[in-house]
């Protein structure tokens, strides 16, 4: 699993663009490291993230961090560098949609 972190103008959370070559999927994550209230609000709003991004949101609630992850399966990443710009564009589109949802939720 590889990721790139996108800062959002706050230290409360960030977005991560995810690449999972082992499972052939790309994704995005709203990662809230130390604020369970915001993390749980994101988890409770998983259906809104799903609606806006068009993919299933997978909530996570670890000891310190929480949030939601969204994956798109069926991505041929290994040995297919010509497809990478399209994957990155898709992730950036998701990031913009996710930022809009975050703003609407007041996070």
C-alpha positions as protocol buffer text, in pm:
chain_id: "A"
residue {
  index: 1
  type: UNK
  ca { x: 0 y: 0 z: 0 }
}
residue {
  index: 2
  type: UNK
  ca { x: 128 y: 344 z: -95 }
}
residue {
  index: 3
  type: UNK
  ca { x: -26 y: 682 z: -25 }
}
residue {
  index: 4
  type: UNK
  ca { x: 18 y: 1052 z: -81 }
}
residue {
  index: 5
  type: UNK
  ca { x: -104 y: 1294 z: 181 }
}
residue {
  index: 6
  type: UNK
  ca { x: -308 y: 1601 z: 89 }
}
residue {
  index: 7
  type: UNK
  ca { x: -316 y: 1870 z: 355 }
}
residue {
  index: 8
  type: UNK
  ca { x: -648 y: 2043 z: 406 }
}
residue {
  index: 9
  type: UNK
  ca { x: -550 y: 2360 z: 591 }
}
residue {
  index: 10
  type: UNK
  ca { x: -600 y: 2202 z: 932 }
}
residue {
  index: 11
  type: UNK
  ca { x: -405 y: 1963 z: 1150 }
}
residue {
  index: 12
  type: UNK
  ca { x: -727 y: 1791 z: 1256 }
}
residue {
  index: 13
  type: UNK
  ca { x: -746 y: 1567 z: 948 }
}
residue {
  index: 14
  type: UNK
  ca { x: -601 y: 1508 z: 603 }
}
residue {
  index: 15
  type: UNK
  ca { x: -687 y: 1322 z: 286 }
}
residue {
  index: 16
  type: UNK
  ca { x: -470 y: 1039 z: 158 }
}
residue {
  index: 17
  type: UNK
  ca { x: -462 y: 916 z: -201 }
}
residue {
  index: 18
  type: UNK
  ca { x: -424 y: 537 z: -179 }
}
residue {
  index: 19
  type: UNK
  ca { x: -262 y: 293 z: -422 }
}
residue {
  index: 20
  type: UNK
  ca { x: -296 y: -78 z: -343 }
}
residue {
  index: 21
  type: UNK
  ca { x: -103 y: -269 z: -610 }
}
residue {
  index: 22
  type: UNK
  ca { x: -147 y: -603 z: -431 }
}
residue {
  index: 23
  type: UNK
  ca { x: -528 y: -585 z: -456 }
}
residue {
  index: 24
  type: UNK
  ca { x: -542 y: -379 z: -778 }
}
residue {
  index: 25
  type: UNK
  ca { x: -730 y: -84 z: -638 }
}
residue {
  index: 26
  type: UNK
  ca { x: -702 y: 290 z: -590 }
}
residue {
  index: 27
  type: UNK
  ca { x: -874 y: 494 z: -324 }
}
residue {
  index: 28
  type: UNK
  ca { x: -897 y: 794 z: -101 }
}
residue {
  index: 29
  type: UNK
  ca { x: -915 y: 825 z: 274 }
}
residue {
  index: 30
  type: UNK
  ca { x: -1033 y: 1088 z: 519 }
}
residue {
  index: 31
  type: UNK
  ca { x: -789 y: 1033 z: 805 }
}
residue {
  index: 32
  type: UNK
  ca { x: -861 y: 1193 z: 1144 }
}
residue {
  index: 33
  type: UNK
  ca { x: -566 y: 1116 z: 1375 }
}
residue {
  index: 34
  type: UNK
  ca { x: -663 y: 1249 z: 1717 }
}
residue {
  index: 35
  type: UNK
  ca { x: -1021 y: 1379 z: 1717 }
}
residue {
  index: 36
  type: UNK
  ca { x: -1271 y: 1099 z: 1771 }
}
residue {
  index: 37
  type: UNK
  ca { x: -1567 y: 1339 z: 1756 }
}
residue {
  index: 38
  type: UNK
  ca { x: -1482 y: 1447 z: 1400 }
}
residue {
  index: 39
  type: UNK
  ca { x: -1383 y: 1094 z: 1300 }
}
residue {
  index: 40
  type: UNK
  ca { x: -1712 y: 953 z: 1423 }
}
residue {
  index: 41
  type: UNK
  ca { x: -1908 y: 1229 z: 1248 }
}
residue {
  index: 42
  type: UNK
  ca { x: -1734 y: 1128 z: 924 }
}
residue {
  index: 43
  type: UNK
  ca { x: -1818 y: 762 z: 991 }
}
residue {
  index: 44
  type: UNK
  ca { x: -2183 y: 850 z: 1059 }
}
residue {
  index: 45
  type: UNK
  ca { x: -2187 y: 1035 z: 726 }
}
residue {
  index: 46
  type: UNK
  ca { x: -2041 y: 745 z: 525 }
}
residue {
  index: 47
  type: UNK
  ca { x: -2355 y: 723 z: 310 }
}
residue {
  index: 48
  type: UNK
  ca { x: -2312 y: 1086 z: 202 }
}
residue {
  index: 49
  type: UNK
  ca { x: -1952 y: 1017 z: 97 }
}
residue {
  index: 50
  type: UNK
  ca { x: -2075 y: 711 z: -94 }
}
residue {
  index: 51
  type: UNK
  ca { x: -2345 y: 913 z: -271 }
}
residue {
  index: 52
  type: UNK
  ca { x: -2107 y: 1190 z: -377 }
}
residue {
  index: 53
  type: UNK
  ca { x: -1810 y: 973 z: -475 }
}
residue {
  index: 54
  type: UNK
  ca { x: -2010 y: 686 z: -624 }
}
residue {
  index: 55
  type: UNK
  ca { x: -1825 y: 414 z: -430 }
}
residue {
  index: 56
  type: UNK
  ca { x: -1867 y: 228 z: -102 }
}
residue {
  index: 57
  type: UNK
  ca { x: -1718 y: 400 z: 202 }
}
residue {
  index: 58
  type: UNK
  ca { x: -1542 y: 175 z: 452 }
}
residue {
  index: 59
  type: UNK
  ca { x: -1539 y: 329 z: 800 }
}
residue {
  index: 60
  type: UNK
  ca { x: -1245 y: 266 z: 1032 }
}
residue {
  index: 61
  type: UNK
  ca { x: -1208 y: 338 z: 1401 }
}
residue {
  index: 62
  type: UNK
  ca { x: -866 y: 251 z: 1542 }
}
residue {
  index: 63
  type: UNK
  ca { x: -728 y: 332 z: 1885 }
}
residue {
  index: 64
  type: UNK
  ca { x: -622 y: 687 z: 1793 }
}
residue {
  index: 65
  type: UNK
  ca { x: -738 y: 747 z: 1434 }
}
residue {
  index: 66
  type: UNK
  ca { x: -1072 y: 718 z: 1259 }
}
residue {
  index: 67
  type: UNK
  ca { x: -1239 y: 814 z: 934 }
}
residue {
  index: 68
  type: UNK
  ca { x: -1351 y: 661 z: 605 }
}
residue {
  index: 69
  type: UNK
  ca { x: -1174 y: 490 z: 315 }
}
residue {
  index: 70
  type: UNK
  ca { x: -1312 y: 458 z: -34 }
}
residue {
  index: 71
  type: UNK
  ca { x: -1170 y: 217 z: -291 }
}
residue {
  index: 72
  type: UNK
  ca { x: -1221 y: 144 z: -659 }
}
residue {
  index: 73
  type: UNK
  ca { x: -1135 y: -217 z: -742 }
}
residue {
  index: 74
  type: UNK
  ca { x: -1021 y: -356 z: -1076 }
}
residue {
  index: 75
  type: UNK
  ca { x: -737 y: -112 z: -1139 }
}
residue {
  index: 76
  type: UNK
  ca { x: -445 y: -260 z: -1331 }
}
residue {
  index: 77
  type: UNK
  ca { x: -163 y: -67 z: -1167 }
}
residue {
  index: 78
  type: UNK
  ca { x: 141 y: -294 z: -1199 }
}
residue {
  index: 79
  type: UNK
  ca { x: 314 y: -267 z: -1535 }
}
residue {
  index: 80
  type: UNK
  ca { x: 51 y: -27 z: -1665 }
}
residue {
  index: 81
  type: UNK
  ca { x: 212 y: 316 z: -1628 }
}
residue {
  index: 82
  type: UNK
  ca { x: 2 y: 460 z: -1912 }
}
residue {
  index: 83
  type: UNK
  ca { x: -306 y: 425 z: -1688 }
}
residue {
  index: 84
  type: UNK
  ca { x: -153 y: 610 z: -1392 }
}
residue {
  index: 85
  type: UNK
  ca { x: -245 y: 966 z: -1502 }
}
residue {
  index: 86
  type: UNK
  ca { x: -609 y: 858 z: -1524 }
}
residue {
  index: 87
  type: UNK
  ca { x: -594 y: 699 z: -1180 }
}
residue {
  index: 88
  type: UNK
  ca { x: -441 y: 1013 z: -1029 }
}
residue {
  index: 89
  type: UNK
  ca { x: -704 y: 1232 z: -1199 }
}
residue {
  index: 90
  type: UNK
  ca { x: -979 y: 1011 z: -1055 }
}
residue {
  index: 91
  type: UNK
  ca { x: -829 y: 1040 z: -707 }
}
residue {
  index: 92
  type: UNK
  ca { x: -802 y: 1419 z: -733 }
}
residue {
  index: 93
  type: UNK
  ca { x: -1167 y: 1436 z: -846 }
}
residue {
  index: 94
  type: UNK
  ca { x: -1259 y: 1230 z: -540 }
}
residue {
  index: 95
  type: UNK
  ca { x: -1053 y: 1463 z: -321 }
}
residue {
  index: 96
  type: UNK
  ca { x: -1247 y: 1765 z: -445 }
}
residue {
  index: 97
  type: UNK
  ca { x: -1579 y: 1589 z: -389 }
}
residue {
  index: 98
  type: UNK
  ca { x: -1469 y: 1475 z: -45 }
}
residue {
  index: 99
  type: UNK
  ca { x: -1360 y: 1829 z: 50 }
}
residue {
  index: 100
  type: UNK
  ca { x: -1706 y: 1954 z: -47 }
}
residue {
  index: 101
  type: UNK
  ca { x: -1874 y: 1694 z: 174 }
}
residue {
  index: 102
  type: UNK
  ca { x: -1638 y: 1779 z: 460 }
}
residue {
  index: 103
  type: UNK
  ca { x: -1729 y: 2148 z: 426 }
}
residue {
  index: 104
  type: UNK
  ca { x: -2101 y: 2068 z: 420 }
}
residue {
  index: 105
  type: UNK
  ca { x: -2062 y: 1862 z: 738 }
}
residue {
  index: 106
  type: UNK
  ca { x: -1876 y: 2146 z: 906 }
}
residue {
  index: 107
  type: UNK
  ca { x: -1572 y: 1935 z: 988 }
}
